[in-house]
Tab-separated table of C-alpha atoms and ligand atoms in Angstrom:
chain	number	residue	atom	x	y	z
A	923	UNK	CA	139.789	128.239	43.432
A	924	UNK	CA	141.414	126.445	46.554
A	925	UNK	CA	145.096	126.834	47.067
A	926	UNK	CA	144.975	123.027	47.162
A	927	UNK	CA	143.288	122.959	43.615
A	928	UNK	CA	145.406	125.418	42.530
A	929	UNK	CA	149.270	124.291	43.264
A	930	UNK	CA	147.765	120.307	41.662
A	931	UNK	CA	147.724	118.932	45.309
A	932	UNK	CA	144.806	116.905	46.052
A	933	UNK	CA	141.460	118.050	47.194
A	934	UNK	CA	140.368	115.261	49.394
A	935	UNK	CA	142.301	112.790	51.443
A	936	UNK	CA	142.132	109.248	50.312
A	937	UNK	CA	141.691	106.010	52.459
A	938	UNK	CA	144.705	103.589	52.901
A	939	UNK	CA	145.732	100.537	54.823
A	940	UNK	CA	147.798	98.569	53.683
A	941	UNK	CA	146.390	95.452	55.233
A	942	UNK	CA	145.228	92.591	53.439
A	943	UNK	CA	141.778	90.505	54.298
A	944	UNK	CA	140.358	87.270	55.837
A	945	UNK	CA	137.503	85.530	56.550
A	946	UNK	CA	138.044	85.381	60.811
A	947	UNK	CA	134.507	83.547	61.361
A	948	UNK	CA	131.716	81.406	59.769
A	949	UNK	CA	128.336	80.763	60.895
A	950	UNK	CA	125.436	78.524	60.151
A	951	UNK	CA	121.240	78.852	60.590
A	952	UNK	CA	119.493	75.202	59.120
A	953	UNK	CA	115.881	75.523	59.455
A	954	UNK	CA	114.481	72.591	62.103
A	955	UNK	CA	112.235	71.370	59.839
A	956	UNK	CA	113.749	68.061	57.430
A	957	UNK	CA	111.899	67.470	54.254
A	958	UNK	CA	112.730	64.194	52.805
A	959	UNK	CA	112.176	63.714	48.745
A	960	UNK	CA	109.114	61.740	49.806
A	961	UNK	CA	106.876	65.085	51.191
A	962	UNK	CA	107.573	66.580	47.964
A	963	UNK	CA	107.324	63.601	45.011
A	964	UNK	CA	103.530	63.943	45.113
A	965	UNK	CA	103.380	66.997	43.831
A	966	UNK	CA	105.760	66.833	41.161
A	967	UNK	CA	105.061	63.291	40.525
A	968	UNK	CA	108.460	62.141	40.933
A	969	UNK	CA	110.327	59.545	42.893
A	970	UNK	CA	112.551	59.615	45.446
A	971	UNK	CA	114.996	57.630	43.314
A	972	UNK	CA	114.514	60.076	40.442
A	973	UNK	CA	115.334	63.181	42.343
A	974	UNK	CA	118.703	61.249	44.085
A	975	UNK	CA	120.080	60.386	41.039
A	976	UNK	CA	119.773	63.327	38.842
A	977	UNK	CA	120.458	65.667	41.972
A	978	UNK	CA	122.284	63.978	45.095
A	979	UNK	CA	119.419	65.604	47.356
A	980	UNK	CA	117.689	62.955	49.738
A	981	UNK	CA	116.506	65.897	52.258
A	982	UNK	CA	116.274	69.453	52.592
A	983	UNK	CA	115.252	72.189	55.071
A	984	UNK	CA	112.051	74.136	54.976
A	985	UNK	CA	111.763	77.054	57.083
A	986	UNK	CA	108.335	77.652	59.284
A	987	UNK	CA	106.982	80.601	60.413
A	988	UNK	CA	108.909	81.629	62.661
A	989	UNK	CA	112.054	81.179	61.033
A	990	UNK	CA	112.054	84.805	58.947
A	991	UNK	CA	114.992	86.021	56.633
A	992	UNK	CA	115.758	88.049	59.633
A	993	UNK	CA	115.466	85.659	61.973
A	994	UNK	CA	117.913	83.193	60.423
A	995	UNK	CA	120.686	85.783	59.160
A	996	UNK	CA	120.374	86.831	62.767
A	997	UNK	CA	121.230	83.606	64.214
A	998	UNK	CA	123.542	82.754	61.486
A	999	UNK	CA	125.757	85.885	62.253
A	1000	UNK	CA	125.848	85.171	66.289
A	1001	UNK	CA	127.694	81.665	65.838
A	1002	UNK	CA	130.344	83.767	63.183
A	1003	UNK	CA	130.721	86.522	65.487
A	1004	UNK	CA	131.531	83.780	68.509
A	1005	UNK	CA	133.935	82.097	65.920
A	1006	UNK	CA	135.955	85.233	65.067
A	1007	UNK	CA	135.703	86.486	68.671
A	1008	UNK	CA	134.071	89.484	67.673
A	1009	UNK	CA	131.646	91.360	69.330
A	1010	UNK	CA	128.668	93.132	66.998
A	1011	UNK	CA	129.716	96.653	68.353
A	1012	UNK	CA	133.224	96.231	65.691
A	1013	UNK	CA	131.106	95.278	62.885
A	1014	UNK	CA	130.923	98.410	60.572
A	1015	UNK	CA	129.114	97.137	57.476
A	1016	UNK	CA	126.783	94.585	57.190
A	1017	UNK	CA	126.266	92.948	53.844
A	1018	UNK	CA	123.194	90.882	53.097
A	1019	UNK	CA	123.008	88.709	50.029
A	1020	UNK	CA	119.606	87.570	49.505
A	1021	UNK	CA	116.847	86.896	46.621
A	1022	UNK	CA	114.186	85.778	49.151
A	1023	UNK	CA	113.866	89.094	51.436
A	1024	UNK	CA	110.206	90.190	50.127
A	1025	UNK	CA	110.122	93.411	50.528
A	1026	UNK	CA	110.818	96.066	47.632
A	1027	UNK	CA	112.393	98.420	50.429
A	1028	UNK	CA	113.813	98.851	52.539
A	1029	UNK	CA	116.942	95.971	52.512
A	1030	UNK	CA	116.288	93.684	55.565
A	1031	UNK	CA	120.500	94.569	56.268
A	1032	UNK	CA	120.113	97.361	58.813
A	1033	UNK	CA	117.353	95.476	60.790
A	1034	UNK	CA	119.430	92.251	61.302
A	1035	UNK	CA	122.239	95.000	62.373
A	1036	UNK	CA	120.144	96.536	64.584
A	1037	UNK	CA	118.934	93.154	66.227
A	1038	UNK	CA	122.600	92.209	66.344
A	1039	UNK	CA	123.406	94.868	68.297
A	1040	UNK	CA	125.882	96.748	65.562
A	1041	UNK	CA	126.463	100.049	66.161
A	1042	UNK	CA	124.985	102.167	63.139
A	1043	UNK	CA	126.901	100.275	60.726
A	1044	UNK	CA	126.903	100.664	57.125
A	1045	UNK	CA	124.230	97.902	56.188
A	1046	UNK	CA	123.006	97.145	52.822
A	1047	UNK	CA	121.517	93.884	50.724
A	1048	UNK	CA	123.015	92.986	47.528
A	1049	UNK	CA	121.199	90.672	44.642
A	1050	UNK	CA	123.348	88.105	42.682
A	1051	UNK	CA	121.193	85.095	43.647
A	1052	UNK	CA	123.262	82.385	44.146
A	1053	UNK	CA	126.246	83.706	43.062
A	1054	UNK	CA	125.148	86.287	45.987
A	1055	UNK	CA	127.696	85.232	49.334
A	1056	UNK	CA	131.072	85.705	46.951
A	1057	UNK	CA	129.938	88.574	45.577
A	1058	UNK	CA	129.645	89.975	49.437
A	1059	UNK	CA	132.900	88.254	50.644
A	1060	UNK	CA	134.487	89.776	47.656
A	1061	UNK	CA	133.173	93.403	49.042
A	1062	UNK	CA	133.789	92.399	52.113
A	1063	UNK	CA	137.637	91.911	51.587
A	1064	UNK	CA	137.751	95.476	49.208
A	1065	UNK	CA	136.853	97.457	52.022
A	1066	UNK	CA	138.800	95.982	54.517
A	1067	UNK	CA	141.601	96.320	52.219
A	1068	UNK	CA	140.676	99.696	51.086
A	1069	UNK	CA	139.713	100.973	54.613
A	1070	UNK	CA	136.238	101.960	54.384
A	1071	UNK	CA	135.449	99.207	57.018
A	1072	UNK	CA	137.391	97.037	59.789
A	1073	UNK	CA	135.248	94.750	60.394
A	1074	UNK	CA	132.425	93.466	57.661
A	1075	UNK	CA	129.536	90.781	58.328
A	1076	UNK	CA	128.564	88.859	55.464
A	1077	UNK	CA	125.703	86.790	55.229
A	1078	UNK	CA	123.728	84.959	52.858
A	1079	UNK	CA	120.101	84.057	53.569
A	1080	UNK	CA	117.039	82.058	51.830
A	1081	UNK	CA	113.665	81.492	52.317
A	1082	UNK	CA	113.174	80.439	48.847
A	1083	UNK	CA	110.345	78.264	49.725
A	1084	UNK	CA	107.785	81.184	50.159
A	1085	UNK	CA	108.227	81.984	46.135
A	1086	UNK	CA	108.850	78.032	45.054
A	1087	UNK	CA	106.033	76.476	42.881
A	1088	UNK	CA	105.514	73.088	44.807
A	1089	UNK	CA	103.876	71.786	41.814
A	1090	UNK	CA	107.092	73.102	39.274
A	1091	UNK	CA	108.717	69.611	38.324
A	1092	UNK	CA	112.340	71.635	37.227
A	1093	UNK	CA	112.017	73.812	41.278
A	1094	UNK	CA	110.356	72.265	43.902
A	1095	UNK	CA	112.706	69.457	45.100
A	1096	UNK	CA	115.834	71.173	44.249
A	1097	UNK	CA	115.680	74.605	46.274
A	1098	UNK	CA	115.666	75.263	49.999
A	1099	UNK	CA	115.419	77.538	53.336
A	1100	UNK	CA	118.772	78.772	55.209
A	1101	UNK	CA	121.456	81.210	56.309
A	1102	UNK	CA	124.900	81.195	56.494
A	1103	UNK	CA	127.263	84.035	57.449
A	1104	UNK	CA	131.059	85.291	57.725
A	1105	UNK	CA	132.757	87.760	59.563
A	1106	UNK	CA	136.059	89.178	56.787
A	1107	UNK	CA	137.995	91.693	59.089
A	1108	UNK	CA	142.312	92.756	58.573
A	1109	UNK	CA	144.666	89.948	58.145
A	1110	UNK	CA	148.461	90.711	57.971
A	1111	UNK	CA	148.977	87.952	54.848
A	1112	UNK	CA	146.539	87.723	52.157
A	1113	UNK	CA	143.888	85.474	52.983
A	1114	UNK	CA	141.706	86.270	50.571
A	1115	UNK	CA	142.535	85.641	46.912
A	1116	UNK	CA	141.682	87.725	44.237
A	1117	UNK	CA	137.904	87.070	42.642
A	1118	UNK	CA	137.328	86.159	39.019
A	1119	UNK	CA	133.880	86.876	38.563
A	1120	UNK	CA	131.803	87.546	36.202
A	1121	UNK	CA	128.138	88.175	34.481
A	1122	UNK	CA	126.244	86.550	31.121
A	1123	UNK	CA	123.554	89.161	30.739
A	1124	UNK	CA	122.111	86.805	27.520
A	1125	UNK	CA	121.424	83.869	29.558
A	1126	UNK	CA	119.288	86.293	31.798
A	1127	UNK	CA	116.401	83.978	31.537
A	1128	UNK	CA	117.756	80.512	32.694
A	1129	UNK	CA	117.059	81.081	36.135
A	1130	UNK	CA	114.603	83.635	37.100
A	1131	UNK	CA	111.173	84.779	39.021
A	1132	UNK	CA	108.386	83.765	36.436
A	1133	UNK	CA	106.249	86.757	36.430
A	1134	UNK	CA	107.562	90.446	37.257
A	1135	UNK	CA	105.735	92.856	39.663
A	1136	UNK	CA	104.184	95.066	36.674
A	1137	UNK	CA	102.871	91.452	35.537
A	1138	UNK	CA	101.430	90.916	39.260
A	1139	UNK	CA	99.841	94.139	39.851
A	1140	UNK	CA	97.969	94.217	36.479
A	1141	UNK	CA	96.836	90.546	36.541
A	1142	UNK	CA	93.157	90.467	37.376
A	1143	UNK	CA	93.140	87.787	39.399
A	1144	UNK	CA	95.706	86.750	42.184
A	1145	UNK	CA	99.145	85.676	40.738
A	1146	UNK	CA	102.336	84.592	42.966
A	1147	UNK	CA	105.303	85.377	41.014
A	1148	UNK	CA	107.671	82.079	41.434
A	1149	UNK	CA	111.266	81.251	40.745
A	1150	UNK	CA	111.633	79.276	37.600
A	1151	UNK	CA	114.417	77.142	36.003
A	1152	UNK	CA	115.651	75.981	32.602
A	1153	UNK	CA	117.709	73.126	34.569
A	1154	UNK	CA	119.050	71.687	31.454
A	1155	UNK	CA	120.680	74.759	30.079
A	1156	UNK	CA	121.720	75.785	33.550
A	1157	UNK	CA	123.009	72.526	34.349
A	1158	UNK	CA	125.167	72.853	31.051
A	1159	UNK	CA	126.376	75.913	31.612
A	1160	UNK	CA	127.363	75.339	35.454
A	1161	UNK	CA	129.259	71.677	34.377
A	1162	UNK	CA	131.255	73.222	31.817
A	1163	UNK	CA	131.846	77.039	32.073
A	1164	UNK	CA	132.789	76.974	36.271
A	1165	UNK	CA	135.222	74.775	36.352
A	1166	UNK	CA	137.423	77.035	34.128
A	1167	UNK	CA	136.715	79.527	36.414
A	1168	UNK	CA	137.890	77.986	39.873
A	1169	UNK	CA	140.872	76.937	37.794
A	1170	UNK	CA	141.397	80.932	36.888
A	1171	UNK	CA	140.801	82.098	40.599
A	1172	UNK	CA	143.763	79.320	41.366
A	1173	UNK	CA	145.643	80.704	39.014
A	1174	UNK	CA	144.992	84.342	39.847
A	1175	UNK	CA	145.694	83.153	43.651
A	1176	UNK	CA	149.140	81.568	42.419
A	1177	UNK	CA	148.308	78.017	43.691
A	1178	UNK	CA	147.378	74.814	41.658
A	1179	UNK	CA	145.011	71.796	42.654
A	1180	UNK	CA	147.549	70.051	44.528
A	1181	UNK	CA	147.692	73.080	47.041
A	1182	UNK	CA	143.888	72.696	47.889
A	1183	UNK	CA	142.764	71.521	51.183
A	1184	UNK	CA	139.081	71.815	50.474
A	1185	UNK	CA	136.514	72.710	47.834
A	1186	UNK	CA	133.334	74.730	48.473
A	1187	UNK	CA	131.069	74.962	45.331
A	1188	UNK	CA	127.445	76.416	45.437
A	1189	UNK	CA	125.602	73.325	46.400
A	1190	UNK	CA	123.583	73.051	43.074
A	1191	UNK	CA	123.603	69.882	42.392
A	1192	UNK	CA	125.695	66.457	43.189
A	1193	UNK	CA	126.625	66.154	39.190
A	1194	UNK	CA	127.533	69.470	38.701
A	1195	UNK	CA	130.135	69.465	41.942
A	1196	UNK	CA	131.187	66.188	40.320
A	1197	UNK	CA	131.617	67.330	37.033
A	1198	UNK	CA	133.843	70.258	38.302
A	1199	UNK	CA	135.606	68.168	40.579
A	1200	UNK	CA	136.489	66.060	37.296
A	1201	UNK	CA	137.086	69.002	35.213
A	1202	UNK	CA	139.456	70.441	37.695
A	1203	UNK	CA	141.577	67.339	37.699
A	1204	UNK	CA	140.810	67.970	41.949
A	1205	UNK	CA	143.423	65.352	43.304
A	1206	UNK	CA	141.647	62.810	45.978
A	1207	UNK	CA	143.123	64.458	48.913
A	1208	UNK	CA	140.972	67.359	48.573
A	1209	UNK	CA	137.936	67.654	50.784
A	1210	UNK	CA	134.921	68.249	48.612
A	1211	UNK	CA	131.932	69.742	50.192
A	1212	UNK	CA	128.968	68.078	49.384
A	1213	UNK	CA	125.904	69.803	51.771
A	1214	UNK	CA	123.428	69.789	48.816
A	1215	UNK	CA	122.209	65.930	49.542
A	1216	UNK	CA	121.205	67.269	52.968
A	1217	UNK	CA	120.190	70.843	52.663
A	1218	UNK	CA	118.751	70.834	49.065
A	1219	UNK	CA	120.183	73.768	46.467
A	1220	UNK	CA	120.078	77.061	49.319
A	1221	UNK	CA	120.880	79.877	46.882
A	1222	UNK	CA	122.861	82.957	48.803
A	1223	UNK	CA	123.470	80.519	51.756
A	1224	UNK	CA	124.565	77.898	50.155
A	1225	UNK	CA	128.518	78.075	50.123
A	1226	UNK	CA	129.139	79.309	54.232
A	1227	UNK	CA	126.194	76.532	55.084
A	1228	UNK	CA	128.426	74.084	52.656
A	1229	UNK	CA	131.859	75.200	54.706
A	1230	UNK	CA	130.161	75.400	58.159
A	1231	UNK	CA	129.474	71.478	57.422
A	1232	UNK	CA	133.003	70.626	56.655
A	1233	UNK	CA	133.805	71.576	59.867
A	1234	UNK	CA	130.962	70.017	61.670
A	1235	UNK	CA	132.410	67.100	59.850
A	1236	UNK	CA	136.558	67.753	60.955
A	1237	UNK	CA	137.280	67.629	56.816
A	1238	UNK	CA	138.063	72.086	57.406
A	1239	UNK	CA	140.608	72.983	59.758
A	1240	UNK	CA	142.239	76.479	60.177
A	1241	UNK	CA	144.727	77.726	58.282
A	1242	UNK	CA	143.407	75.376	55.161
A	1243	UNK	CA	143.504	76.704	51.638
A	1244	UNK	CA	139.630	76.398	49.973
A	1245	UNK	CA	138.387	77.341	46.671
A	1246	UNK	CA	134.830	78.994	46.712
A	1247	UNK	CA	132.829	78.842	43.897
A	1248	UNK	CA	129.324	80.370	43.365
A	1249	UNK	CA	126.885	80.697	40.427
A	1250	UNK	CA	123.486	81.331	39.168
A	1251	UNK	CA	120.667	83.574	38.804
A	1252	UNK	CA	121.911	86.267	36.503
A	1253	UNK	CA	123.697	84.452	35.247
A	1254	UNK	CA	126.388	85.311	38.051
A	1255	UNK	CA	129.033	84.152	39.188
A	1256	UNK	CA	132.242	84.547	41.126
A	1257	UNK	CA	135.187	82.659	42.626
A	1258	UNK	CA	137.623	82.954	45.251
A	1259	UNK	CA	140.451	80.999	47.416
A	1260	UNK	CA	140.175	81.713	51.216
A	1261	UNK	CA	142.500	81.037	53.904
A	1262	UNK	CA	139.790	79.513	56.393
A	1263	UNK	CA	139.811	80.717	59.828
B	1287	LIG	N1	110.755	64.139	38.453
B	1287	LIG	C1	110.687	63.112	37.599
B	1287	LIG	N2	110.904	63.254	36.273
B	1287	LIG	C2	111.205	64.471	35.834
B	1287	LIG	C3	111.272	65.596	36.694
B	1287	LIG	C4	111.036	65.388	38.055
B	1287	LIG	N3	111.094	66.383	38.940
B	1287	LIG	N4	111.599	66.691	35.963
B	1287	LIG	C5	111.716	66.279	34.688
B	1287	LIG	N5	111.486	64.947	34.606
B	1287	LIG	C6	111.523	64.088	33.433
B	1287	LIG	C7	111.092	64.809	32.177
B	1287	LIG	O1	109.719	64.697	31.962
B	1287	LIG	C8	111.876	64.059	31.114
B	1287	LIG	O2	111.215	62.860	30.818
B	1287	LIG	P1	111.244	62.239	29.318
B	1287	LIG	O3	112.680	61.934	29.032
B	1287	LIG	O4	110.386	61.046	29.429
B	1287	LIG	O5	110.701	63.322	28.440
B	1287	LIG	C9	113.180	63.695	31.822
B	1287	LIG	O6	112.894	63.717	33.231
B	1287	LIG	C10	114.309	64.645	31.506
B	1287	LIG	O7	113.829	65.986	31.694
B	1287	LIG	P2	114.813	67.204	31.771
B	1287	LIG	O8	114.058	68.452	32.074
B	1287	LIG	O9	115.698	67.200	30.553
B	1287	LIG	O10	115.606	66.786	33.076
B	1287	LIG	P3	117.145	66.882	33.368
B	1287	LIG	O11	117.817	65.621	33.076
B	1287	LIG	O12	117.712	68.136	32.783
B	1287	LIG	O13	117.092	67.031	34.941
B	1287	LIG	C11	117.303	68.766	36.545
B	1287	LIG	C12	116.386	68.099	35.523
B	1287	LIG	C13	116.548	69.980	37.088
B	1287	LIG	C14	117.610	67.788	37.645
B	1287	LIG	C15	118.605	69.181	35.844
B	1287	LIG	O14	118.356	69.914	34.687
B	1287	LIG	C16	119.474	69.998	36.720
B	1287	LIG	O15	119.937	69.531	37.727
B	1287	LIG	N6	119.772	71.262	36.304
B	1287	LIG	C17	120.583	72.153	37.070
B	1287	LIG	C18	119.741	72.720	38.098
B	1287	LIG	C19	120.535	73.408	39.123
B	1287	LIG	O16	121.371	72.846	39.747
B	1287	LIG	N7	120.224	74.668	39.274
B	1287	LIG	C20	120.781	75.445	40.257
B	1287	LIG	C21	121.660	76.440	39.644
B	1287	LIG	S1	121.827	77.755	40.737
């Protein structure tokens, strides 16, 4: 037996900081290519009215060849490196949150490090689909906090349209391609409130990839596993379940609605950020984002490419409190107020 093990004194040193977190940069990748509701009605036969009404989207972003999972987080991270003046040498973990990166191994983390220029940083993919960016910017801010990283890169990346179903009436004009990153490093005030989040293991099949790989491999003809939806259960579940949550992650961050500057839901769906909004009792002064009628429902990428717009628009300035809120696929979901840089 040691000497430490045997006077009770620890055996290993433990890592501790004392510094709190923040989110010091934001980046955004949109695909160049703009899909209007009327390339993808056809298909689905739909309208464009139809798809406006129940969903708020009048275009989206489809990514083409050249615009890879890699490729995107890649360019995605470069604009939130410039914005927190941070070169990709300090980065020490890289966390990817992605659904769409289709390979079984290994995570597509370490090569966007690599291409980043990141020096041998811890770099690993995490899956909570849409839900997927807070669950990284909530890692993010634990290790910073808990000192097993400085500096962390989050991103969250799509290219859902290589497993969409064009022809899937409940899919095809709600999902889309992007990438959207942050860069959480120390902060010397909390900036970063604490997450309520959460999972709903019984509701596992709302929102998932039709058939599984076992499914694929044994079929004896050619299958393409796709993402499928039940968009009325989801849509009732979203509506009514997250607003309580934002309201707890308030709470938890000991601030009410009338000390939010801006609101950043996952960009589901107009009515659901609406029926939140109204849930919420949001006052009028806060600055809703509302990316989805542009940039169609963008999974993992859809709450920084929702932010990054609200500054492309002047409604996010530094130093404003915002309440992220992300959920889906799971179901997940998880909830945080931010300081924004
Ligand atoms: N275009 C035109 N009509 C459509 C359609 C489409 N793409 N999809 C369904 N319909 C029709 C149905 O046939 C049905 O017609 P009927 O009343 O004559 O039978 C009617 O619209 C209602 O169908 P339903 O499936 O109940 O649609 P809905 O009102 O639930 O709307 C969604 C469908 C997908 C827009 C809605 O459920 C939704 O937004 N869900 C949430 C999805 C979401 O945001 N998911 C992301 C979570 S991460």
């Amino acid at each position: 037996m040691s000497q430490a093990a045997a006077t009770g004194a620890p055996r290993v040193l433990a890592t501790t900081t004392g510094t709190h977190a923040r989110i010091l940069g934001i980046g955004a990748y949109r695909p160049r290519r703009l899909v209007p509701n009327s390339e993808v009605v056809d298909a689905i036969d739909s309208s464009d009215e139809w798809i406006q009404q129940r969903s708020g989207i009048r275009t989206r972003r489809f990514a083409e060849p050249d615009e890879s999972v890699q490729m995107m987080s890649v360019a995605a991270a470069r604009e939130a490196l410039a914005h927190a003046r941070i070169d990709a040498r300090q980065i020490d973990a890289v966390v990817v949150a992605t659904v769409s990166h289709l390979m079984q191994t290994p995570a597509i983390a370490p090569a966007i490090a690599t291409e980043l220029g990141c020096e041998e940083p811890a770099a690993f993919d995490i899956s909570a689909a849409c839900a997927g960016f807070s669950h990284g910017v909530t890692l993010a801010a634990d290790m910073v906090r808990g000192g097993s990283a400085r500096h962390v890169l989050v991103i969250g990346v799509e290219r859902l349209t290589d497993i969409l179903d064009a022809t899937d009436r409940g899919t095809a004009f709600i999902f889309a391609d992007g990438a959207g990153a942050a860069v959480v490093g120390p902060s010397e005030v909390p900036a970063i409130g604490p997450v309520v989040w959460g999972s709903d293991g019984e509701q596992f099949d709302l929102i998932r990839q039709r058939e599984d790989w076992r499914d694929v491999m044994a079929s004896p003809t050619p299958i393409t596993p796709h993402l499928t939806m039940q968009g009325a259960a989801v849509f009732r579940w979203a509506s009514f379940t997250m607003a309580k949550i934002g309201l707890q992650a308030l709470d938890r961050a000991g601030i009410t609605v009338d000390d939010l500057d801006c609101f950043v839901p996952h960009q589901a769906n107009m009515r659901i950020t609406d029926a939140m909004a109204r849930a919420m009792k949001l006052p009028d002064s806060v600055r809703i984002a509302r990316d989805v009628a542009d940039q169609g429902n963008t999974s993992a990428a859809s709450v920084p490419l929702a932010l990054a717009r609200l500054y492309e628009d002047g409604d996010a300035r530094s130093g404003d409190v915002a309440l992220l809120i992300a959920f889906g696929a799971g179901l997940a979901y998880a909830a945080q107020v931010v300081v924004l840089p």
